[in-house]
Short mmCIF file of C-alpha atoms in Angstrom, two decimals:
data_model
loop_
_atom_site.label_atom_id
_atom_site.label_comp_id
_atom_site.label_asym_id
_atom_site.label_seq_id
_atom_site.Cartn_x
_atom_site.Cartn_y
_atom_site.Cartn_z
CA UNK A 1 74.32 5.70 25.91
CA UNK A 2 75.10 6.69 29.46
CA UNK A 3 75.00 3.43 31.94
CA UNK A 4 73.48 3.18 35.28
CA UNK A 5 75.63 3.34 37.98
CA UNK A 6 75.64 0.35 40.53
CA UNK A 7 77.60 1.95 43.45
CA UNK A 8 78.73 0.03 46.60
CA UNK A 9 78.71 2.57 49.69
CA UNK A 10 81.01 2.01 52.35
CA UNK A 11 79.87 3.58 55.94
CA UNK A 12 82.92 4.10 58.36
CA UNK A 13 82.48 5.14 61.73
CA UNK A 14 86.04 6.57 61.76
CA UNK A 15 87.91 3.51 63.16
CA UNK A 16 86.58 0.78 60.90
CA UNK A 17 83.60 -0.05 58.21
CA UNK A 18 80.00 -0.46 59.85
CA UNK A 19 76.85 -0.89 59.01
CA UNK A 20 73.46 0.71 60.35
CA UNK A 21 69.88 0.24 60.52
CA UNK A 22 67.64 3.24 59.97
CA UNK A 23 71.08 5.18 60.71
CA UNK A 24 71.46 3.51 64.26
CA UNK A 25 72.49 -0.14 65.87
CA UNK A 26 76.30 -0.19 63.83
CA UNK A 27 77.10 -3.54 63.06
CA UNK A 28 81.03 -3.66 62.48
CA UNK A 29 81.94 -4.73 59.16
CA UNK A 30 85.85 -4.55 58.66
CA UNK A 31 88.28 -3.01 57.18
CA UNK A 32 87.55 0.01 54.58
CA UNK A 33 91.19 -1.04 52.35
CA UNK A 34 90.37 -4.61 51.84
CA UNK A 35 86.99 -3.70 51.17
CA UNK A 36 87.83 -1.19 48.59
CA UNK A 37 90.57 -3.58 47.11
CA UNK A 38 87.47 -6.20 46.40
CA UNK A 39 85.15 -3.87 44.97
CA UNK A 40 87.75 -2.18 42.06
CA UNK A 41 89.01 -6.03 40.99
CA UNK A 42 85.07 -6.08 40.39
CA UNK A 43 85.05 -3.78 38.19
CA UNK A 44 82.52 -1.15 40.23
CA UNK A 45 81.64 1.44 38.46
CA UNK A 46 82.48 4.09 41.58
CA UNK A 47 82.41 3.98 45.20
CA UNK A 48 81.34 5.63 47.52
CA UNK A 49 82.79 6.67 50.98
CA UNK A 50 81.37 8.19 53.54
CA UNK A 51 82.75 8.99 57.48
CA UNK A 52 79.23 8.77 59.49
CA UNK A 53 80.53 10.15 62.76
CA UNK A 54 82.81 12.85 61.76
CA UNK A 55 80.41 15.42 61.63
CA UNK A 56 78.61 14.35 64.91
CA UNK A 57 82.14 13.54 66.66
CA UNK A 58 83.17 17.10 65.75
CA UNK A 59 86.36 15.63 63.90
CA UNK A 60 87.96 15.51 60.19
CA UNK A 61 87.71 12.52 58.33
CA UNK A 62 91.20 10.14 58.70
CA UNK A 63 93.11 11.42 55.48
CA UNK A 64 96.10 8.63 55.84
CA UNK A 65 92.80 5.84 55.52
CA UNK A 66 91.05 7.49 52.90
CA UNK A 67 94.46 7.90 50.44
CA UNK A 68 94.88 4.10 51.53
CA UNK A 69 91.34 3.69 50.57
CA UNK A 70 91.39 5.67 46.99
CA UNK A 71 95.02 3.89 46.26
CA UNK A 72 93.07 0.58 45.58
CA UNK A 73 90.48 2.40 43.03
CA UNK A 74 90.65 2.97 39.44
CA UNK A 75 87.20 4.06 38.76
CA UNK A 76 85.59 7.26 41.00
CA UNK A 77 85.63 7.76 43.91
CA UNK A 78 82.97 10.18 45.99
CA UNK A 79 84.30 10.82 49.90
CA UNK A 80 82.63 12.53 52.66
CA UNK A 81 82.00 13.05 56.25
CA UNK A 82 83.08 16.13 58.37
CA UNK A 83 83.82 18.42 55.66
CA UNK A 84 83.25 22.03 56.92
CA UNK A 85 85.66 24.09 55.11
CA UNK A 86 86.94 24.58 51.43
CA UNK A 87 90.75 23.15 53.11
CA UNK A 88 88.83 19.95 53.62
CA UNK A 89 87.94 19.86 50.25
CA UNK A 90 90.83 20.37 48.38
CA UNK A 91 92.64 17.80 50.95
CA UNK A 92 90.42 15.28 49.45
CA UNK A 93 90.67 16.13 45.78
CA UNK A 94 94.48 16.49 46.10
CA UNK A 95 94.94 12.32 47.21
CA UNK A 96 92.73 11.32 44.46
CA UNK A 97 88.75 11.74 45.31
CA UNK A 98 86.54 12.36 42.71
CA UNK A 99 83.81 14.21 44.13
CA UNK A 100 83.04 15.02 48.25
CA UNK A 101 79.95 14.56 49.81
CA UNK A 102 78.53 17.04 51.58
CA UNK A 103 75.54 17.76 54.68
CA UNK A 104 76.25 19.25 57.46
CA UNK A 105 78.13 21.97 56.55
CA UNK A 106 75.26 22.41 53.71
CA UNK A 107 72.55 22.69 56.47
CA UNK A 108 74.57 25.03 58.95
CA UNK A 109 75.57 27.11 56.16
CA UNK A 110 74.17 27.12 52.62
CA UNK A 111 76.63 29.46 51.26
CA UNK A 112 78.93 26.74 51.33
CA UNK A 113 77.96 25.12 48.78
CA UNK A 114 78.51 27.96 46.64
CA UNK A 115 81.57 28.68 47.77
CA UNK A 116 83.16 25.18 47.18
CA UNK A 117 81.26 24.80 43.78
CA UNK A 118 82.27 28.08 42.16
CA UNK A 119 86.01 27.31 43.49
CA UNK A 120 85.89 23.56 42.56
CA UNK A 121 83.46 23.20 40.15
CA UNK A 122 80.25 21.65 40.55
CA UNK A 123 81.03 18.21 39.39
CA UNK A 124 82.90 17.55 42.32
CA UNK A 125 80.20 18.31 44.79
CA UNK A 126 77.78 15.79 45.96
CA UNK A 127 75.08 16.81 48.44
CA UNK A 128 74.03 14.10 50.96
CA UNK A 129 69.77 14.24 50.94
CA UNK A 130 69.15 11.96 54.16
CA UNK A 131 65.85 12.04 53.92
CA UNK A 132 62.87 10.76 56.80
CA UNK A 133 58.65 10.64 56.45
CA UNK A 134 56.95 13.49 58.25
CA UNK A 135 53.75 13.39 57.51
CA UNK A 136 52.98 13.12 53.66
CA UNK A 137 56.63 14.88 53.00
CA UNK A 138 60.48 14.11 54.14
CA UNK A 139 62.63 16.65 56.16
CA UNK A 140 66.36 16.04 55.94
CA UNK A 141 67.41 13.75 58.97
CA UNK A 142 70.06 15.69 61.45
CA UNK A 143 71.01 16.57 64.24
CA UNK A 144 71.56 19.88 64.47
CA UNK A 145 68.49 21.07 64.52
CA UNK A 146 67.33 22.16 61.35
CA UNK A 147 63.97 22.05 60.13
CA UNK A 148 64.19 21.66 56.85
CA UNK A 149 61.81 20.14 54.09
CA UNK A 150 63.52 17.91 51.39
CA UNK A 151 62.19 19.27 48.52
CA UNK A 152 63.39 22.50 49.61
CA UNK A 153 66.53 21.36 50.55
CA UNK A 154 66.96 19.86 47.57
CA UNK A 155 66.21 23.28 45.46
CA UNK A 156 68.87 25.41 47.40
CA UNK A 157 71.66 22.88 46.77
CA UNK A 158 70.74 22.98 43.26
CA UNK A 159 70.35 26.63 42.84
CA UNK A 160 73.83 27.08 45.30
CA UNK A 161 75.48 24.75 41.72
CA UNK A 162 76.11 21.34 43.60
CA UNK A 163 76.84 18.41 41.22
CA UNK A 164 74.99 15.42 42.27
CA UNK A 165 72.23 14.19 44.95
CA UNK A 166 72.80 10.83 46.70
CA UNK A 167 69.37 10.23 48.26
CA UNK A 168 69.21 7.95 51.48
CA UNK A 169 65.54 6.95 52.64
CA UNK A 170 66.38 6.70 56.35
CA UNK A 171 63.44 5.16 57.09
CA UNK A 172 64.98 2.06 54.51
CA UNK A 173 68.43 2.07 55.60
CA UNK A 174 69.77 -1.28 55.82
CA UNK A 175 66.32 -2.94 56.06
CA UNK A 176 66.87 -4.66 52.79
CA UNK A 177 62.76 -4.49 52.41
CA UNK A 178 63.07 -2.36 49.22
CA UNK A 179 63.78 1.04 47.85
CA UNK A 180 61.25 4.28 48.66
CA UNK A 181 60.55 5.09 45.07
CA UNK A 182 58.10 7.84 46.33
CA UNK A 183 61.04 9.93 47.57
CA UNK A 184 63.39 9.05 44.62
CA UNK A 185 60.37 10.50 42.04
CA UNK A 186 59.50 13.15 44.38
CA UNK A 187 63.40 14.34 44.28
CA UNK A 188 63.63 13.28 41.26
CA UNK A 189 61.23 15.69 39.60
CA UNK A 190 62.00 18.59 41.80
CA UNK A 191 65.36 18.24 40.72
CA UNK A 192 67.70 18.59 37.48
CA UNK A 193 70.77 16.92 39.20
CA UNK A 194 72.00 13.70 38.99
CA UNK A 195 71.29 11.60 41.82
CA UNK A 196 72.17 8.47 43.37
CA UNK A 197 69.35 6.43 45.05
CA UNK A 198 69.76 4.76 48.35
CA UNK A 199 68.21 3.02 51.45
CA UNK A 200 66.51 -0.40 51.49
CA UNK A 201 68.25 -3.10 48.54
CA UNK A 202 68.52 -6.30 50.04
CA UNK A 203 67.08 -8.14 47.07
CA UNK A 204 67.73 -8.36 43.11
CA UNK A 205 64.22 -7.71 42.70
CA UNK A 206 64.42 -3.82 44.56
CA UNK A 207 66.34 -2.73 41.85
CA UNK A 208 63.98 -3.97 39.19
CA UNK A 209 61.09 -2.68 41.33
CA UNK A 210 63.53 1.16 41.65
CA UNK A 211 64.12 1.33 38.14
CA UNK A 212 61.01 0.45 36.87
CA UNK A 213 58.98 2.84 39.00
CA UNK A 214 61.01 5.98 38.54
CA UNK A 215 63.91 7.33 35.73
CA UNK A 216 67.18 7.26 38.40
CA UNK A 217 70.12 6.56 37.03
CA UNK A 218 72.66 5.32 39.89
CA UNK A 219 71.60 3.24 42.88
CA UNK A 220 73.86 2.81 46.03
CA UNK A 221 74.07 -0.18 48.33
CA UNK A 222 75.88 -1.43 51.22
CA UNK A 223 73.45 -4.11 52.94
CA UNK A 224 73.47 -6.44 49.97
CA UNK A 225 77.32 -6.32 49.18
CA UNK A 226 77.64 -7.60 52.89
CA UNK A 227 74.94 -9.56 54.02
CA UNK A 228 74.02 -11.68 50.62
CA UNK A 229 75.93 -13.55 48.02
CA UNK A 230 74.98 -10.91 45.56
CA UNK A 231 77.53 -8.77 43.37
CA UNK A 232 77.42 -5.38 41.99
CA UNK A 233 77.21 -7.54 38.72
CA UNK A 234 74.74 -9.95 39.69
CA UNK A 235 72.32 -6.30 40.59
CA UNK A 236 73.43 -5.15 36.61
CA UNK A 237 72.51 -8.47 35.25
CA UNK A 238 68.46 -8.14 36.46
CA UNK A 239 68.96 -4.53 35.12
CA UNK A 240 69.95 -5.64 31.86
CA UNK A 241 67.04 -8.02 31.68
CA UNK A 242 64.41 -5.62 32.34
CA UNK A 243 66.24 -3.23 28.84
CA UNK A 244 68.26 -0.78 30.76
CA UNK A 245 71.68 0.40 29.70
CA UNK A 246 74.97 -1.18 31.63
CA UNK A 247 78.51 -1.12 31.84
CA UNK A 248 79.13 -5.60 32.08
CA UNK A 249 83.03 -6.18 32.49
CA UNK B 1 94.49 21.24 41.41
CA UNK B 2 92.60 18.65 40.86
CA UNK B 3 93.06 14.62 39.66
CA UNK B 4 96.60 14.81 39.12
CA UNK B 5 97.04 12.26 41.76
CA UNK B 6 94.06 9.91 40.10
CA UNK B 7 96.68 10.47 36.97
CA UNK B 8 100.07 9.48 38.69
CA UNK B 9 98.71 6.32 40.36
CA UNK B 10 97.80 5.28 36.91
CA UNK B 11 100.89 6.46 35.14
CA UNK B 12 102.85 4.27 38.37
CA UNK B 13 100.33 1.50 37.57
CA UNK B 14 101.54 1.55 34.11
CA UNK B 15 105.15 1.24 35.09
CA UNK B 16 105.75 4.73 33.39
CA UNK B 17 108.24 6.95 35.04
CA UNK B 18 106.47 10.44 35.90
CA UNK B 19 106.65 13.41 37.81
CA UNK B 20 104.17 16.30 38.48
CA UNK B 21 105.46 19.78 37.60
CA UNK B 22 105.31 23.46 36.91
CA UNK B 23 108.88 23.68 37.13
CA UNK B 24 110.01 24.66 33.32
CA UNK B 25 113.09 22.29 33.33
CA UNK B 26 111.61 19.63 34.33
CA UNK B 27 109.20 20.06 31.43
CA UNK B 28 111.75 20.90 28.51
CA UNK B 29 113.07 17.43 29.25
CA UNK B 30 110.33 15.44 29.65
CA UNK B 31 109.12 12.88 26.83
CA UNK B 32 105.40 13.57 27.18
CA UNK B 33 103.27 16.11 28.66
CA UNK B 34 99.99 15.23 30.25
CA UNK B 35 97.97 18.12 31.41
CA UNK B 36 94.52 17.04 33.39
CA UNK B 37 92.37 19.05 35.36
CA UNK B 38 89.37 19.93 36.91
CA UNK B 39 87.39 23.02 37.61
CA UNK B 40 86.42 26.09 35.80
CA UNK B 41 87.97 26.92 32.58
CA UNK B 42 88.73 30.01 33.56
CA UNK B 43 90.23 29.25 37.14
CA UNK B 44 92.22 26.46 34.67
CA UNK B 45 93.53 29.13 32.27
CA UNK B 46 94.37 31.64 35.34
CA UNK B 47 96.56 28.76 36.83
CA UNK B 48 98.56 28.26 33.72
CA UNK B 49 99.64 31.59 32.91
CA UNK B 50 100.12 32.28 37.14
CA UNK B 51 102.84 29.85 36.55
CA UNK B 52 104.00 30.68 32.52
CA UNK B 53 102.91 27.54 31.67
CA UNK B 54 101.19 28.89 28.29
CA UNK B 55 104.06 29.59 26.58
CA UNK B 56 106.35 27.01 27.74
CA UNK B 57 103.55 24.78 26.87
CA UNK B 58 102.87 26.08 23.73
CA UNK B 59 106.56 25.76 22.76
CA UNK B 60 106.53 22.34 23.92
CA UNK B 61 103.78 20.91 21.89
CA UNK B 62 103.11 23.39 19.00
CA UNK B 63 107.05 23.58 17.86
CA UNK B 64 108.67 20.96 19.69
CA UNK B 65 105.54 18.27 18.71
CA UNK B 66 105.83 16.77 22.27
CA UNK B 67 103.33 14.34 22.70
CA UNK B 68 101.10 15.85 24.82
CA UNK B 69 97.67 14.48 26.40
CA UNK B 70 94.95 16.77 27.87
CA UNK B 71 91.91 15.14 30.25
CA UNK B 72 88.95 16.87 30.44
CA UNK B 73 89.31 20.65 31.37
CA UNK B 74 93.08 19.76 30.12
CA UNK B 75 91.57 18.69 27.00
CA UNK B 76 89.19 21.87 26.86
CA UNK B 77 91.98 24.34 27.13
CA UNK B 78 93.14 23.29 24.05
CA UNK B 79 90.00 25.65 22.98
CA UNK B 80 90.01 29.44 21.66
CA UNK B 81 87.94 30.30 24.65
CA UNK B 82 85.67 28.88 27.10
CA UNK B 83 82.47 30.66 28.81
CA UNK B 84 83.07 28.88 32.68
CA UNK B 85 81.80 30.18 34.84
CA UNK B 86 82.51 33.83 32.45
CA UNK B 87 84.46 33.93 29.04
CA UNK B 88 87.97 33.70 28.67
CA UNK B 89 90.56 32.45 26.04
CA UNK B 90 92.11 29.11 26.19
CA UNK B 91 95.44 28.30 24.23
CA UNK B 92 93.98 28.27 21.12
CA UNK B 93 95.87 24.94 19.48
CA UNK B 94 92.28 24.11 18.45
CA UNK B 95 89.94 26.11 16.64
CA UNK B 96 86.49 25.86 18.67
CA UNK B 97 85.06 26.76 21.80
CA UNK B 98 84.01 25.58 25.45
CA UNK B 99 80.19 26.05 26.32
CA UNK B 100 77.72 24.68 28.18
CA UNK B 101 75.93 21.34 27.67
CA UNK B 102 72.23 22.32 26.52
CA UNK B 103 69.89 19.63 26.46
CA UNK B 104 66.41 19.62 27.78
CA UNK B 105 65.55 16.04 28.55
CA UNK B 106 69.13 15.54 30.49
CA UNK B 107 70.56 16.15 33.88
CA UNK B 108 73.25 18.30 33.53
CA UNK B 109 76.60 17.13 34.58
CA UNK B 110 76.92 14.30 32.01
CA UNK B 111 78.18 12.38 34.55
CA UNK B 112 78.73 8.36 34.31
CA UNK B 113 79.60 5.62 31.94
CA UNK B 114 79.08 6.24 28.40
CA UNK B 115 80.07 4.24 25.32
CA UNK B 116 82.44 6.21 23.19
CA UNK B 117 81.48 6.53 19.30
CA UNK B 118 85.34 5.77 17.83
CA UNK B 119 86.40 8.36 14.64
CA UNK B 120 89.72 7.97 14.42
CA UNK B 121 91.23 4.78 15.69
CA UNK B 122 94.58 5.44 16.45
CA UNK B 123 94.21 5.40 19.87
CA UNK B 124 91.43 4.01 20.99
CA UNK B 125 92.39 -0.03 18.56
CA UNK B 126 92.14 -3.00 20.84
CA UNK B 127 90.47 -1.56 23.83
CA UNK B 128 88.43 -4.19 25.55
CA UNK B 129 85.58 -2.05 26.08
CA UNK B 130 84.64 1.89 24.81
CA UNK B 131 82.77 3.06 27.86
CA UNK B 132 85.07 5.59 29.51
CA UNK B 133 83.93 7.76 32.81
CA UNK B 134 82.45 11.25 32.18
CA UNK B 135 81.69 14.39 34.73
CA UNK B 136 80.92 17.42 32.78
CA UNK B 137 78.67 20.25 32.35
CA UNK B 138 80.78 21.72 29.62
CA UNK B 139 81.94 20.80 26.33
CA UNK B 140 84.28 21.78 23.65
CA UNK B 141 82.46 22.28 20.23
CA UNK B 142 85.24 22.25 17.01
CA UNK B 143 85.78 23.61 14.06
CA UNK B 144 87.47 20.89 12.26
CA UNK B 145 85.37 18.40 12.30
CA UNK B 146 88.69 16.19 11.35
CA UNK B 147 90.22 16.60 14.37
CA UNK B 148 87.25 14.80 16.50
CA UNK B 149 88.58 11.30 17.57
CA UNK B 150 85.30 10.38 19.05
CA UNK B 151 81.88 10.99 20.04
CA UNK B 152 79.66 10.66 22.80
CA UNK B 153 75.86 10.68 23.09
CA UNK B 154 74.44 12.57 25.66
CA UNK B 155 71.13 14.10 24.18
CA UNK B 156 73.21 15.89 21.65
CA UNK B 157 76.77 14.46 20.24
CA UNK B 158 79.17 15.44 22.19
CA UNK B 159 83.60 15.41 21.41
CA UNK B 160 84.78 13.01 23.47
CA UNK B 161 87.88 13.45 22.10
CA UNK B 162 90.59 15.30 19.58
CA UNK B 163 93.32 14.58 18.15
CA UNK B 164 95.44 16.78 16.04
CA UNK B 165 99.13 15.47 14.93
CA UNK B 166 101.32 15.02 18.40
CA UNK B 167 97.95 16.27 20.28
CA UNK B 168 95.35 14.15 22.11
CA UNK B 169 92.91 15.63 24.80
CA UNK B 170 90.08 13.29 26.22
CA UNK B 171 86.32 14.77 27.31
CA UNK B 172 86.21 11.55 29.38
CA UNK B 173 88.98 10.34 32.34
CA UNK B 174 90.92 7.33 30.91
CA UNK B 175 92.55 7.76 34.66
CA UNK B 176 89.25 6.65 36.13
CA UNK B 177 88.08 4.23 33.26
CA UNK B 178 89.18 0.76 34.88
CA UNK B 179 91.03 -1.42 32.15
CA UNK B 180 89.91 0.46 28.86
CA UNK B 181 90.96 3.74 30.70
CA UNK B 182 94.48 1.84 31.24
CA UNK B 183 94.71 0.76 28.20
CA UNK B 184 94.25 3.90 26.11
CA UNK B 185 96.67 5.62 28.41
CA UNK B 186 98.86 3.01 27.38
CA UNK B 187 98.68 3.25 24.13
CA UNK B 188 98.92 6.76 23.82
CA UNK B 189 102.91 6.10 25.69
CA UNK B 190 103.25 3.19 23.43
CA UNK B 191 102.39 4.81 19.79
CA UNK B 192 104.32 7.89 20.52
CA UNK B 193 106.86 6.23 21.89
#
């Protein structure tokens, strides 16, 4: 039976690891290698890396860090930030990622995630759905101006063959007040893609609450891992109790 | 292309003296052959004979019985012929075919932790745990049903693995399966050895 994924994210704002509320107000967390070193003697089943500035800061993500980074991981490993051509890609898959994560380059140019999954294949591409409240929808949080609505979004990613959805409530991120199970059904059912949930765990009882209320299969945190005593473990324990399938080791 | 470095930081993990190649020498002298890979089948086949890997290959394992290991699209290969993303032959040391996972209720890639069902035991004895890391949207369907080592459940059964004499090819990456991926790479070095 396939396991739910528990995935610890780690945001990086290109110099070291931070941490942000509704994606503003970083709060500096450390170092990315040390951080990555304590998740895979955990036992994690993936991680997940992603360069928040590189995009806006017009920059490509630190290679030299992120092969430091994937060096301390034996399980998979999903990287993005500032990937804009199919060269960024393949530098990434070449020191050991698993699977990029794409946006920006997704919303400038949708073709691009065509191009990348027909040369890569699609399990290796992971589309980034940052996702805000407008009114009784979401439109995908940026800031290059593009107006887009999630759902639709979501539907040309899928149809252009990416891999995977990781799905960040903005509105949630890092308030630790709970998941927004609304947008995880709504992408949910609109979509045929694995997906990752994210935005808002600060308690144990979140993930009961996210996995009760809709059929995800991976969540993604970062608040809890740093601002609680909780583990990755302690999250798969309440899982467990509540009958869901998960990898304990 | 592909997680040939994921595969080499294991390998160096192990303590198991490796080197990644196309270069034919290097190859005739080696102990074991590992071939991983991802991508399209066909992109994977295209890349092999760009380089005459086929034959050496196939003289290599098929007459020389190398030990050789295949992971994931390295394992599918193995196959008569694949249908990714259009259909093409594959080396043909196994009688079956690559095509896509069809299941209704499931998202397509299988892609996770899933718990192995074990067939044949030789490799897989005294692993800790049997849930190994999948990402796949394709799978390789064989003839023989005596050459599947394992299972997986993913809607349908799917071959998580084969083995046939000196070959072993994995659906799932032992590279990226914590300690029960380190272990079965292990004892694939250690019961060939």
């Amino acid at each position: 039976m396939l396991k739910i994924r528990v995935i610890p994210v780690l945001t990086f704002n290109g110099i070291g690891l931070v941490k942000t509320k509704q994606f503003s107000n970083p709060r500096m967390l450390g170092n990315p290698i040390q951080a990555a070193k304590v998740f895979n003697a955990r036992g994690v089943d993936e991680l997940v890396f992603i360069d928040i500035l590189a995009s806006k800061q017009k920059r490509k993500i630190n290679l030299p860090i992120i092969q430091d980074v994937i060096k301390e991981c034996y399980m998979p490993v999903g990287i993005g930030g500032g990937i804009s051509d199919l060269w960024d890609i393949n530098d990434l898959l070449r020191i050991g990622a698993d699977k990029v994560i794409v946006k920006s380059k997704a919303l400038i140019n949708p073709e691009f995630v065509k191009e990348a999954s027909d040369f890569f294949g699609s399990q290796c591409i992971t589309i980034a759905v940052d996702a805000k409240k407008h009114g009784d929808g979401y439109k995908i949080y940026n800031n290059l101006g593009v107006d887009i609505d999630v759902i639709d979004f979501v539907r040309m990613v899928e149809d252009s063959g990416a891999g995977e959805l990781i799905v960040n409530a903005v509105d949630n991120d890092g308030m630790m007040n709970g998941f927004d199970c609304q947008l995880i059904r709504l992408v949910e059912t609109a979509s045929k893609l694995p997906l990752i949930a994210l935005g808002g765990g600060g308690d144990l009882h979140h993930y009961k609450e996210l996995f009760t209320n809709t059929n995800v299969e991976a969540v993604g945190s970062s608040s809890i891992f740093s601002f609680t005593q909780f583990t990755p473990l302690d999250i798969k324990k309440e899982l467990q109790a509540i009958g869901k399938p998960v990898r304990l080791c | 292309m592909g997680n040939v470095a994921s595969v080499q930081k294991a390998l160096n993990f192990l303590n198991i003296e490796n080197v990644i190649s196309n270069n034919s020498d290097i190859i005739n002298k080696s102990g074991y052959i590992i071939l991983p890979g991802v991508g399209s089948f066909s992109q994977g086949m295209n890349n092999l004979k760009k380089y005459g890997l086929v034959d050496l290959l196939t003289d290599q394992v098929i007459n020389k019985k190398k030990p050789f290991l295949g992971i994931c699209l390295g394992m599918q290969l193995l196959a008569q012929k694949g249908s990714e993303p259009h259909e093409t032959n594959g080396m043909g040391w196994i009688k079956g075919e690559v095509i896509k996972i069809n299941t209704k209720e499931k998202r397509i890639p299988h892609l996770g932790w899933n718990s192995v069902n074990v067939i044949n035991s030789r490799y897989f004895s005294d692993l800790t745990s049997l849930d190994f890391y999948f990402i796949h949207s394709y799978h390789l369907k064989v003839k023989d049903p005596a050459l599947v080592s394992s299972t997986v459940n993913y809607g349908i059964d799917i071959v998580s693995s084969v083995q046939k004499e000196n070959i072993f090819g994995t659906q799932f990456h032992p590279e990226k399966s914590q300690s029960a991926g380190l272990q079965l790479l292990k004892s694939f070095f250690e019961i060939n050895a």
